[in-house]
Backbone as ProteinMPNN parsed JSONL, in Angstrom:
{"seq_chain_A": "MSLRINSTAHVLHAFVNGKHIGNQHAENGKFNYVFEKDVKFKSGRNVIALLSIIVGLANYGAFFESKPAGITGPIFITGRNGDETIVKDLSAHKWSYKTGLNGFENQLFRT", "coords_chain_A": {"N_chain_A": [[18.024, 0.905, 1.782], [14.729, -0.047, 2.776], [11.199, -0.343, 2.108], [8.507, -1.35, 3.999], [5.386, -2.848, 4.212], [2.498, -3.799, 5.872], [-0.305, -5.549, 4.804], [-3.735, -6.186, 3.875], [-4.919, -5.954, 1.51], [-6.359, -6.731, -1.687], [-4.794, -6.151, -3.879], [-1.769, -4.297, -3.946], [-0.134, -1.334, -4.749], [2.877, 0.497, -4.759], [4.395, 3.692, -4.53], [7.17, 5.868, -4.667], [8.121, 9.104, -4.358], [6.749, 9.664, -6.743], [7.506, 7.58, -8.404], [6.872, 4.313, -9.494], [7.424, 1.637, -7.414], [6.823, -0.978, -7.072], [4.537, -3.8, -6.836], [2.12, -5.933, -5.247], [0.11, -8.835, -4.772], [-2.605, -10.571, -3.187], [-2.395, -14.066, -2.636], [-3.765, -17.244, -3.399], [-6.039, -17.015, -1.744], [-5.025, -15.976, 0.619], [-5.04, -13.211, 2.288], [-3.47, -11.687, 3.94], [-0.499, -10.202, 3.979], [2.986, -9.214, 3.558], [4.379, -6.497, 2.033], [7.446, -5.733, 0.659], [10.074, -3.76, -0.433], [13.178, -2.702, -1.851], [14.327, 0.627, -1.656], [15.357, 3.782, -2.934], [15.766, 6.57, -1.242], [15.557, 10.126, -1.417], [17.55, 12.863, -0.222], [16.127, 14.771, 2.357], [12.659, 15.673, 2.093], [10.409, 13.05, 1.301], [7.897, 11.483, -0.688], [5.496, 9.081, -0.151], [3.266, 7.054, -1.781], [0.468, 4.988, -1.644], [-1.449, 2.587, -3.251], [-4.227, 0.899, -2.67], [-6.078, -1.874, -3.529], [-9.269, -3.247, -3.675], [-11.225, -5.919, -4.605], [-14.482, -6.473, -5.425], [-16.099, -9.35, -5.593], [-18.598, -11.54, -6.951], [-18.975, -13.821, -5.352], [-18.505, -13.117, -2.715], [-20.605, -12.429, -1.076], [-23.127, -11.141, 1.238], [-22.613, -8.09, 3.096], [-19.979, -7.498, 2.393], [-18.584, -5.102, 2.49], [-18.082, -4.761, 5.176], [-16.017, -6.368, 5.887], [-12.686, -6.461, 6.989], [-10.158, -4.95, 5.072], [-7.343, -3.89, 3.19], [-4.748, -1.471, 3.715], [-3.238, -2.347, 6.49], [-1.154, -1.777, 8.138], [1.611, -2.056, 10.452], [3.678, 0.503, 8.821], [6.904, 0.514, 7.68], [10.207, 1.908, 7.385], [13.271, 0.549, 6.719], [16.741, 0.352, 7.379], [20.362, 0.15, 7.201], [23.109, 0.777, 9.335], [26.202, 0.325, 9.368], [26.707, -2.476, 11.322], [24.308, -2.283, 12.507], [20.78, -2.466, 12.414], [18.343, -0.223, 11.452], [15.125, 0.801, 12.207], [12.317, 2.544, 11.207], [9.193, 3.511, 12.156], [6.499, 4.485, 10.323], [3.84, 4.739, 10.762], [2.507, 6.484, 12.556], [2.817, 8.918, 11.393], [1.6, 11.715, 9.408], [-0.959, 10.888, 7.206], [-2.813, 10.931, 4.182], [-6.036, 10.117, 2.851], [-7.821, 8.752, 0.194], [-10.7, 7.837, -1.492], [-12.188, 5.955, -4.194], [-12.19, 6.088, -7.814], [-10.129, 7.403, -10.354], [-11.017, 7.343, -13.022], [-13.753, 7.047, -12.614], [-14.382, 9.434, -11.27], [-13.827, 11.231, -13.309], [-15.771, 10.553, -15.047], [-15.4, 8.672, -17.131], [-16.794, 6.528, -18.004], [-18.908, 7.479, -19.42], [-18.139, 8.033, -21.986]], "CA_chain_A": [[16.856, 1.045, 2.618], [13.563, -0.729, 2.227], [9.867, 0.043, 2.552], [7.792, -2.566, 4.393], [3.982, -2.509, 4.452], [1.585, -4.904, 6.178], [-1.516, -5.278, 4.034], [-4.736, -7.21, 3.589], [-5.539, -5.557, 0.246], [-6.266, -7.731, -2.748], [-3.622, -5.709, -4.639], [-1.138, -3.096, -3.4], [0.901, -0.687, -5.554], [3.601, 1.487, -3.958], [5.12, 4.707, -5.277], [8.005, 6.756, -3.861], [8.446, 10.308, -5.124], [6.13, 9.563, -8.056], [8.014, 6.434, -9.165], [6.315, 3.02, -9.084], [8.506, 0.771, -6.937], [6.406, -2.375, -7.105], [3.18, -4.16, -6.444], [1.956, -7.291, -4.734], [-1.296, -9.212, -4.649], [-2.898, -11.721, -2.334], [-2.333, -15.316, -3.385], [-4.429, -18.44, -2.87], [-6.98, -16.668, -0.684], [-4.329, -15.464, 1.813], [-5.064, -11.763, 2.097], [-2.595, -11.039, 4.91], [0.857, -10.346, 3.46], [3.909, -8.097, 3.774], [5.026, -5.953, 0.839], [8.744, -5.158, 1.029], [10.897, -3.438, -1.6], [14.296, -1.786, -1.667], [13.974, 1.971, -2.118], [16.36, 4.84, -2.805], [15.154, 7.828, -0.831], [16.388, 11.303, -1.626], [17.78, 13.65, 0.98], [15.015, 15.684, 2.607], [11.284, 15.163, 2.096], [10.028, 12.036, 0.331], [6.461, 11.231, -0.712], [5.126, 7.684, -0.351], [1.855, 6.902, -2.154], [0.076, 3.582, -1.658], [-2.737, 2.324, -3.883], [-4.784, -0.348, -2.155], [-7.192, -2.262, -4.39], [-10.151, -4.294, -3.172], [-12.08, -6.367, -5.696], [-15.737, -7.058, -4.952], [-16.526, -10.427, -6.479], [-19.96, -12.017, -6.673], [-19.018, -14.887, -4.343], [-18.21, -12.629, -1.366], [-21.839, -12.429, -0.299], [-23.601, -9.929, 1.911], [-21.762, -7.377, 4.057], [-18.584, -7.477, 1.937], [-17.959, -3.844, 2.915], [-17.741, -4.802, 6.599], [-14.833, -7.208, 6.08], [-11.487, -5.618, 6.976], [-9.252, -5.146, 3.944], [-6.612, -2.681, 2.83], [-3.435, -1.293, 4.34], [-3.462, -2.487, 7.926], [0.008, -1.27, 8.857], [2.378, -0.812, 10.366], [4.498, 0.791, 7.649], [8.262, 0.738, 8.173], [11.398, 2.069, 6.562], [14.398, -0.087, 7.401], [18.047, 0.605, 6.789], [21.495, -0.35, 7.977], [24.215, 1.668, 9.651], [27.195, -0.651, 9.802], [26.083, -3.733, 11.739], [23.042, -1.975, 13.168], [19.575, -2.294, 11.604], [17.533, 0.89, 11.94], [13.733, 0.665, 11.781], [11.513, 3.746, 11.45], [7.764, 3.251, 11.986], [5.836, 5.659, 9.748], [2.396, 4.62, 10.983], [1.962, 7.624, 13.294], [2.986, 10.135, 10.602], [0.377, 12.182, 8.748], [-1.317, 10.24, 5.949], [-4.116, 11.327, 3.647], [-6.765, 8.963, 2.353], [-8.765, 9.121, -0.857], [-11.395, 6.686, -2.055], [-12.747, 6.132, -5.529], [-11.365, 5.855, -8.989], [-9.952, 8.568, -11.204], [-11.909, 7.181, -14.165], [-15.12, 7.294, -12.164], [-14.503, 10.865, -11.004], [-13.825, 11.928, -14.598], [-16.911, 9.997, -15.775], [-14.951, 8.051, -18.375], [-17.793, 5.543, -18.418], [-19.89, 8.162, -20.272], [-17.586, 8.271, -23.332]], "C_chain_A": [[15.708, 0.289, 1.962], [12.284, -0.187, 2.853], [9.104, -1.241, 2.81], [6.38, -2.192, 4.832], [3.199, -3.776, 4.749], [0.243, -4.582, 5.538], [-2.451, -6.479, 4.006], [-5.492, -6.845, 2.314], [-5.442, -6.696, -0.757], [-5.055, -7.437, -3.624], [-3.09, -4.438, -3.985], [-0.077, -2.614, -4.382], [1.554, 0.367, -4.668], [4.408, 2.402, -4.874], [5.946, 5.529, -4.288], [8.455, 7.894, -4.764], [7.955, 10.206, -6.57], [6.575, 8.388, -8.9], [7.435, 5.138, -8.602], [7.464, 2.106, -8.665], [8.107, -0.695, -6.906], [4.963, -2.559, -6.704], [3.173, -5.6, -5.941], [0.466, -7.573, -4.633], [-1.428, -10.427, -3.746], [-2.902, -12.977, -3.2], [-3.051, -16.422, -2.645], [-5.344, -18.135, -1.688], [-6.345, -16.175, 0.601], [-4.154, -13.959, 1.64], [-4.214, -11.007, 3.111], [-1.159, -11.259, 4.447], [1.677, -9.1, 3.772], [4.546, -7.744, 2.437], [6.343, -5.345, 1.294], [9.59, -4.98, -0.222], [12.04, -2.531, -1.183], [13.953, -0.456, -2.324], [15.183, 2.883, -1.966], [15.615, 6.121, -2.47], [16.116, 8.963, -1.124], [16.583, 12.005, -0.287], [16.63, 14.635, 1.142], [13.68, 14.975, 2.577], [11.066, 14.16, 0.968], [8.53, 11.8, 0.44], [6.228, 9.761, -1.037], [3.636, 7.65, -0.654], [1.554, 5.415, -2.274], [-1.312, 3.465, -2.269], [-3.18, 0.935, -3.456], [-6.033, -0.677, -2.959], [-7.955, -3.413, -3.754], [-11.117, -4.636, -4.3], [-13.323, -7.015, -5.108], [-16.22, -8.092, -5.947], [-17.872, -10.974, -6.028], [-20.015, -13.047, -5.548], [-18.719, -14.407, -2.922], [-19.454, -12.538, -0.488], [-22.145, -11.091, 0.347], [-22.547, -9.373, 2.863], [-20.276, -7.414, 3.692], [-17.865, -6.24, 2.458], [-17.564, -3.847, 4.384], [-16.514, -5.67, 6.885], [-13.582, -6.328, 6.019], [-10.585, -5.963, 5.794], [-8.578, -3.819, 3.634], [-5.249, -2.653, 3.492], [-3.643, -1.284, 5.845], [-2.326, -1.904, 8.748], [0.556, -2.309, 9.807], [3.156, -0.702, 9.057], [5.873, 1.202, 8.161], [9.208, 1.11, 7.038], [12.525, 1.429, 7.36], [15.68, 0.21, 6.639], [19.142, 0.062, 7.682], [22.514, 0.769, 8.159], [25.304, 0.785, 10.231], [26.52, -1.974, 10.107], [24.701, -3.521, 12.349], [21.911, -1.817, 12.146], [18.718, -1.212, 12.246], [16.133, 0.753, 11.345], [12.975, 1.93, 12.177], [10.058, 3.416, 11.136], [7.089, 4.531, 11.508], [4.346, 5.713, 10.051], [1.785, 5.846, 11.65], [2.129, 8.943, 12.535], [1.677, 10.505, 9.922], [0.21, 11.483, 7.394], [-2.631, 10.832, 5.473], [-4.726, 10.116, 2.958], [-7.781, 9.43, 1.327], [-9.394, 7.852, -1.411], [-11.86, 6.998, -3.467], [-11.738, 5.866, -6.618], [-11.295, 7.118, -9.826], [-10.899, 8.498, -12.392], [-13.358, 7.443, -13.81], [-15.331, 8.784, -11.947], [-14.557, 11.675, -12.292], [-14.929, 11.431, -15.532], [-16.51, 9.413, -17.127], [-15.937, 7.01, -18.883], [-18.847, 6.162, -19.338], [-19.373, 8.376, -21.695], [-17.88, 7.139, -24.271]], "O_chain_A": [[15.719, 0.024, 0.76], [12.284, 0.348, 3.961], [9.051, -2.122, 1.952], [6.19, -1.339, 5.7], [3.231, -4.725, 3.965], [-0.286, -3.483, 5.704], [-2.02, -7.628, 4.1], [-6.58, -7.364, 2.065], [-4.538, -7.528, -0.675], [-4.365, -8.357, -4.064], [-3.866, -3.601, -3.524], [0.782, -3.39, -4.801], [0.868, 1.056, -3.912], [5.016, 1.962, -5.85], [5.474, 5.848, -3.196], [9.086, 7.676, -5.798], [8.651, 10.609, -7.502], [6.073, 8.208, -10.009], [7.494, 4.889, -7.397], [8.367, 1.83, -9.455], [8.96, -1.565, -6.732], [4.272, -1.626, -6.295], [4.102, -6.37, -6.186], [-0.339, -6.663, -4.433], [-0.488, -11.201, -3.568], [-3.352, -12.957, -4.346], [-2.963, -16.529, -1.422], [-5.413, -18.915, -0.738], [-7.05, -15.97, 1.589], [-3.25, -13.496, 0.945], [-4.247, -9.777, 3.128], [-0.652, -12.379, 4.514], [1.143, -8.073, 4.191], [5.173, -8.585, 1.792], [6.362, -4.527, 2.214], [9.8, -5.927, -0.981], [11.898, -1.701, -0.286], [13.366, -0.415, -3.405], [15.938, 2.776, -0.999], [14.919, 6.685, -3.313], [17.334, 8.788, -1.084], [15.847, 11.751, 0.667], [16.207, 15.263, 0.172], [13.571, 13.818, 2.984], [11.479, 14.385, -0.169], [7.956, 11.901, 1.525], [6.696, 9.255, -2.057], [2.83, 8.159, 0.126], [2.29, 4.672, -2.923], [-2.241, 4.159, -1.855], [-2.58, -0.071, -3.836], [-6.944, 0.145, -3.06], [-7.371, -4.418, -3.349], [-11.748, -3.752, -4.879], [-13.225, -7.999, -4.374], [-16.699, -7.744, -7.026], [-18.232, -10.877, -4.855], [-21.027, -13.129, -4.852], [-18.684, -15.227, -2.004], [-19.342, -12.568, 0.738], [-21.525, -10.068, 0.056], [-21.698, -10.108, 3.367], [-19.416, -7.368, 4.571], [-16.692, -6.303, 2.824], [-16.773, -3.0, 4.799], [-16.028, -5.697, 8.016], [-13.435, -5.533, 5.091], [-10.287, -7.132, 5.551], [-9.175, -2.755, 3.797], [-4.67, -3.697, 3.79], [-4.165, -0.319, 6.403], [-2.507, -1.574, 9.92], [-0.036, -3.381, 9.932], [3.278, -1.662, 8.296], [5.995, 2.12, 8.972], [9.037, 0.688, 5.894], [12.71, 1.734, 8.538], [15.688, 0.305, 5.412], [18.881, -0.425, 8.783], [22.744, 1.585, 7.267], [25.332, 0.525, 11.434], [25.836, -2.537, 9.251], [24.007, -4.486, 12.669], [22.065, -1.122, 11.141], [18.407, -1.277, 13.436], [15.975, 0.609, 10.133], [12.99, 2.335, 13.34], [9.721, 3.083, 10.0], [7.105, 5.544, 12.207], [3.664, 6.649, 9.632], [0.652, 6.212, 11.338], [1.635, 9.977, 12.984], [0.75, 9.697, 9.869], [1.113, 11.489, 6.558], [-3.476, 11.198, 6.29], [-4.015, 9.205, 2.535], [-8.516, 10.389, 1.562], [-8.691, 6.903, -1.758], [-11.916, 8.156, -3.879], [-10.597, 5.475, -6.37], [-12.293, 7.821, -9.987], [-11.525, 9.501, -12.736], [-14.109, 7.997, -14.612], [-16.338, 9.341, -12.385], [-15.251, 12.689, -12.362], [-15.002, 11.853, -16.685], [-17.184, 9.627, -18.135], [-15.917, 6.652, -20.061], [-19.607, 5.431, -19.973], [-20.123, 8.866, -22.539], [-17.486, 7.185, -25.436]]}, "name": "protein", "num_of_chains": 1, "seq": "MSLRINSTAHVLHAFVNGKHIGNQHAENGKFNYVFEKDVKFKSGRNVIALLSIIVGLANYGAFFESKPAGITGPIFITGRNGDETIVKDLSAHKWSYKTGLNGFENQLFRT"}
């Protein structure tokens, strides 16, 4: 099986059941890419965590925050059953979203 994610993030890290399965970054100014990795899912419930990184550089100019970037979706799991390819779209499933940095929340900059 594989996990496929459409992204416009500068960097994307993917984790399945707490294990880092890979990362990808935009290359040569092309921020629209597809991350795809083979994954071994366990029977039952699986947890997919995606870390989308956006880097604010000085040359981006005003209104950087209004430019679309991040995980645009859709997000698919694909697998095979004999000669048949099975595609499951996870986009409509429940996702949670958290912004910020762990180091910032823990005020590591004060040490």
